[in-house]
Short mmCIF file of C-alpha atoms and ligand atoms in Angstrom, two decimals:
data_model
loop_
_atom_site.label_atom_id
_atom_site.label_comp_id
_atom_site.label_asym_id
_atom_site.label_seq_id
_atom_site.Cartn_x
_atom_site.Cartn_y
_atom_site.Cartn_z
CA MET A 180 83.06 85.98 151.38
CA SER A 181 81.68 85.72 147.86
CA THR A 182 83.12 87.86 145.11
CA VAL A 183 81.33 90.24 142.76
CA ASN A 184 81.33 89.11 139.13
CA ILE A 185 80.41 91.31 136.19
CA ALA A 186 80.19 89.72 132.73
CA ILE A 187 80.53 91.73 129.53
CA ASP A 188 80.03 89.85 126.28
CA GLY A 189 79.75 90.98 122.71
CA PRO A 190 81.32 90.91 119.25
CA ALA A 191 84.83 92.06 118.37
CA GLY A 192 85.37 95.80 118.42
CA ALA A 193 82.25 96.84 120.36
CA GLY A 194 84.47 98.53 122.96
CA LYS A 195 84.31 95.79 125.60
CA SER A 196 87.94 95.86 126.64
CA THR A 197 88.36 99.64 126.86
CA ILE A 198 85.13 100.11 128.78
CA ALA A 199 85.67 97.09 131.02
CA ARG A 200 89.20 98.24 131.86
CA MET A 201 88.05 101.78 132.73
CA THR A 202 85.14 100.53 134.82
CA ALA A 203 87.22 97.93 136.66
CA LYS A 204 89.72 100.62 137.60
CA GLN A 205 86.98 102.82 139.03
CA LEU A 206 85.51 99.95 141.04
CA GLY A 207 88.88 98.55 142.15
CA TYR A 208 88.07 95.23 140.47
CA ILE A 209 90.29 93.10 138.28
CA TYR A 210 89.64 93.28 134.56
CA VAL A 211 89.91 89.87 132.90
CA ASP A 212 90.22 89.78 129.12
CA THR A 213 89.34 86.17 128.22
CA GLY A 214 89.94 86.86 124.53
CA ALA A 215 93.65 87.18 125.40
CA MET A 216 93.60 83.60 126.72
CA TYR A 217 92.16 82.31 123.43
CA ARG A 218 94.71 84.40 121.57
CA ALA A 219 97.57 82.91 123.64
CA ALA A 220 96.29 79.40 122.91
CA ALA A 221 96.09 80.29 119.20
CA LEU A 222 99.64 81.66 119.25
CA TYR A 223 100.88 78.43 120.80
CA ILE A 224 99.03 76.38 118.19
CA ARG A 225 100.46 78.54 115.38
CA GLU A 226 104.03 78.62 116.63
CA ASN A 227 104.11 74.87 117.11
CA ASN A 228 102.10 73.93 114.00
CA ILE A 229 99.73 71.81 116.05
CA PRO A 230 97.14 70.02 113.91
CA ASP A 231 93.47 70.36 114.95
CA CYS A 232 93.23 66.74 116.12
CA GLU A 233 96.03 67.24 118.66
CA PHE A 234 94.75 70.34 120.46
CA GLU A 235 93.69 68.44 123.56
CA ASN A 236 97.04 66.78 124.27
CA ALA A 237 99.11 69.76 123.24
CA LEU A 238 97.24 72.25 125.43
CA GLU A 239 97.36 69.99 128.46
CA ASN A 240 101.08 70.62 128.74
CA VAL A 241 101.19 74.33 128.07
CA ASP A 242 101.07 76.84 130.89
CA ILE A 243 98.80 79.83 130.19
CA SER A 244 98.75 82.24 133.10
CA LEU A 245 97.77 85.79 133.93
CA LYS A 246 99.33 88.41 136.15
CA PHE A 247 97.62 91.61 137.17
CA ILE A 248 99.90 94.60 137.52
CA ASP A 249 97.98 97.62 138.89
CA GLY A 250 94.82 95.87 137.75
CA VAL A 251 96.19 95.52 134.20
CA GLN A 252 96.36 92.02 132.80
CA ARG A 253 99.53 90.52 131.31
CA ILE A 254 99.39 87.11 129.71
CA TYR A 255 102.12 84.45 129.76
CA LEU A 256 102.68 81.38 127.66
CA ASP A 257 105.03 78.97 129.43
CA GLY A 258 106.37 81.93 131.40
CA ARG A 259 106.91 84.16 128.33
CA ASP A 260 105.02 87.47 128.27
CA VAL A 261 103.01 87.35 125.00
CA SER A 262 100.67 90.27 125.77
CA GLU A 263 101.75 92.20 122.67
CA LEU A 264 102.50 89.27 120.33
CA ILE A 265 98.88 88.11 120.42
CA ARG A 266 97.52 91.39 118.99
CA THR A 267 97.90 90.72 115.27
CA PRO A 268 95.11 90.25 112.69
CA GLU A 269 96.40 86.70 112.02
CA ILE A 270 96.09 85.74 115.67
CA SER A 271 92.62 87.36 115.83
CA MET A 272 91.43 85.05 113.07
CA GLU A 273 93.27 82.01 114.44
CA ALA A 274 91.82 82.61 117.94
CA SER A 275 88.34 82.81 116.46
CA ARG A 276 88.90 79.56 114.54
CA THR A 277 90.56 77.53 117.29
CA SER A 278 88.20 78.74 120.05
CA ALA A 279 85.44 76.72 118.37
CA PHE A 280 87.16 73.50 119.50
CA PRO A 281 85.76 72.13 122.79
CA ALA A 282 89.27 71.03 123.87
CA VAL A 283 90.49 74.63 123.67
CA ARG A 284 87.47 76.00 125.57
CA ALA A 285 87.69 73.34 128.29
CA ARG A 286 91.35 74.17 128.86
CA LEU A 287 90.54 77.85 129.61
CA PHE A 288 87.18 77.48 131.35
CA ASP A 289 88.56 76.36 134.76
CA LEU A 290 91.13 79.12 134.80
CA GLN A 291 88.43 81.74 134.12
CA GLN A 292 86.11 80.41 136.82
CA LYS A 293 88.94 80.22 139.36
CA ILE A 294 89.90 83.87 138.82
CA ALA A 295 86.24 84.92 139.27
CA ARG A 296 85.89 82.87 142.46
CA GLU A 297 88.93 84.50 144.01
CA ASN A 298 88.53 88.13 142.87
CA ASN A 299 85.95 90.81 142.20
CA VAL A 300 86.08 90.86 138.42
CA ILE A 301 84.82 92.42 135.26
CA MET A 302 85.34 89.63 132.76
CA ASP A 303 84.83 90.16 129.06
CA GLY A 304 84.46 87.65 126.24
CA ARG A 305 81.83 85.85 124.20
CA ASP A 306 80.34 83.27 126.60
CA ILE A 307 80.93 84.76 130.05
CA GLY A 308 77.28 85.49 130.92
CA THR A 309 76.00 82.32 129.24
CA VAL A 310 78.57 79.65 130.16
CA VAL A 311 81.51 80.74 132.32
CA LEU A 312 79.67 82.85 134.93
CA PRO A 313 75.96 82.05 134.54
CA ASP A 314 75.35 83.46 138.06
CA ALA A 315 77.20 86.74 137.46
CA ASP A 316 75.83 89.69 139.47
CA VAL A 317 75.58 91.85 136.34
CA LYS A 318 75.53 90.79 132.69
CA ILE A 319 75.97 93.19 129.83
CA PHE A 320 75.83 92.48 126.12
CA LEU A 321 77.79 95.20 124.36
CA THR A 322 77.32 95.58 120.66
CA ALA A 323 77.57 98.02 117.73
CA SER A 324 77.07 97.80 113.97
CA PRO A 325 79.88 96.02 112.06
CA GLU A 326 80.55 99.22 110.08
CA LYS A 327 80.97 101.29 113.22
CA ARG A 328 83.23 98.69 114.80
CA ALA A 329 85.37 98.55 111.65
CA GLU A 330 85.56 102.35 111.56
CA ARG A 331 86.81 102.45 115.16
CA ARG A 332 89.40 99.73 114.57
CA PHE A 333 90.57 101.49 111.38
CA LYS A 334 91.07 104.76 113.29
CA GLU A 335 92.98 102.92 116.00
CA LEU A 336 95.30 101.24 113.50
CA SER A 337 95.65 104.07 110.99
CA GLU A 338 98.72 105.53 112.76
CA LYS A 339 100.58 102.25 112.53
CA PRO A 340 102.64 100.99 109.60
CA ASP A 341 100.98 98.24 107.55
CA CYS A 342 97.51 99.39 108.52
CA PRO A 343 94.96 97.16 106.76
CA SER A 344 92.30 98.86 104.63
CA TYR A 345 88.87 99.67 106.09
CA GLU A 346 87.35 97.01 103.80
CA LYS A 347 89.75 94.32 105.04
CA ILE A 348 88.99 95.22 108.67
CA LEU A 349 85.24 95.16 108.00
CA ASN A 350 85.47 91.78 106.25
CA ASP A 351 87.51 90.30 109.11
CA ILE A 352 84.95 91.58 111.62
CA ILE A 353 82.05 90.07 109.68
CA GLU A 354 83.88 86.75 109.31
CA ARG A 355 84.82 86.63 112.98
CA ASP A 356 81.24 87.52 114.08
CA TYR A 357 79.94 84.68 111.94
CA GLN A 358 82.44 82.15 113.29
CA ASP A 359 81.94 83.23 116.90
CA MET A 360 78.13 83.13 116.64
CA HIS A 361 77.77 79.91 114.71
CA ARG A 362 80.08 77.51 116.47
CA GLU A 363 78.49 74.64 118.35
CA THR A 364 80.20 75.09 121.72
CA ALA A 365 79.51 78.27 123.70
CA PRO A 366 78.67 80.53 120.74
CA LEU A 367 78.52 84.28 121.10
CA LYS A 368 75.00 85.17 122.14
CA LYS A 369 73.22 87.38 124.62
CA ALA A 370 72.35 85.72 127.94
CA ASP A 371 68.59 85.92 128.60
CA ASP A 372 69.21 88.07 131.68
CA ALA A 373 71.85 90.35 130.12
CA VAL A 374 71.24 94.04 129.43
CA THR A 375 72.03 95.03 125.84
CA VAL A 376 74.01 98.22 125.26
CA ASP A 377 74.34 99.29 121.64
CA THR A 378 77.28 101.69 121.27
CA THR A 379 76.82 102.45 117.55
CA ASN A 380 75.78 106.01 118.32
CA LEU A 381 77.61 106.47 121.61
CA ASP A 382 81.17 107.64 122.21
CA LEU A 383 83.43 105.96 124.71
CA GLN A 384 82.50 108.22 127.62
CA GLU A 385 78.76 107.82 126.96
CA SER A 386 79.10 104.04 126.67
CA ALA A 387 81.14 103.80 129.88
CA GLU A 388 78.63 106.04 131.70
CA LYS A 389 75.74 103.85 130.60
CA ILE A 390 77.50 100.74 131.83
CA ARG A 391 78.41 102.34 135.16
CA ARG A 392 74.72 103.19 135.63
CA ILE A 393 73.63 99.63 134.87
CA ILE A 394 76.19 98.23 137.31
CA GLY A 395 75.29 100.82 139.96
CA GLU A 396 71.63 99.87 139.78
CA ARG A 397 72.42 96.20 140.40
CA ILE A 398 75.24 96.17 142.94
O1 DC B 33 87.95 89.38 122.40
P1 DC B 33 88.99 89.01 121.35
O2 DC B 33 88.74 89.67 120.03
O3 DC B 33 90.38 89.24 121.84
O4 DC B 33 88.80 87.43 121.14
C1 DC B 33 89.52 86.70 120.18
C2 DC B 33 88.74 85.46 119.81
O5 DC B 33 88.68 84.57 120.92
C3 DC B 33 87.28 85.69 119.42
O6 DC B 33 87.13 85.91 118.04
C4 DC B 33 86.58 84.44 119.87
C5 DC B 33 87.42 83.90 120.99
N1 DC B 33 86.81 84.10 122.30
C6 DC B 33 85.91 83.15 122.71
O7 DC B 33 85.58 82.24 121.97
N2 DC B 33 85.36 83.22 123.97
C7 DC B 33 85.69 84.20 124.80
N3 DC B 33 85.16 84.24 126.04
C8 DC B 33 86.60 85.21 124.39
C9 DC B 33 87.14 85.14 123.11
#
């Protein structure tokens, strides 16, 4: 029996992960956050000071795996749960930088396709509708203005100690957008057959409702 695959792509902070997680729960699908895989690879590269020219060899021997507990993804690096460790601004930037290397993308591509072959999934990332799952049943391109995305991230982080300034968050978002859109391999872009949802003027509930409607019309 073939599985149902839903691809959600878009820039950092557009709300992909929150909306995808909520929607997957409602549908009883698995939510796959591919950004976490790139973050885990970046953490490994950072922790082991691996130079760019050695990514291919180094990543061949590292085990990056996912477990889904009540539909929620945990990510493991050589058996160590790194789900929280990968959520720092430094790893965000390093994941954006290192994900431009074909050796890094090739290492994660098979894993992503295998999960989608074996499960009904909502998979989010940058190249899911264009490269990883070109035959996905539904493709959504979720976006919002950089200012709005920075504002949301700032609100999210403002309770925490060491919260970066709004300006720093906005600059990081603009830099990451540029890197993700301008790399040669699998850049962030809308698939021709994806539906664009701009959440700049929508709250979370409205965005999720819109996406549920789009999925409902196609499945
Ligand atoms: O979604 P995220 O912010 O956790 O992703 C971190 C970085 O990983 C992002 O800046 C680019 C890279 N990435 C990618 O190249 N392809 C994907 N499918 C997902 C993430």
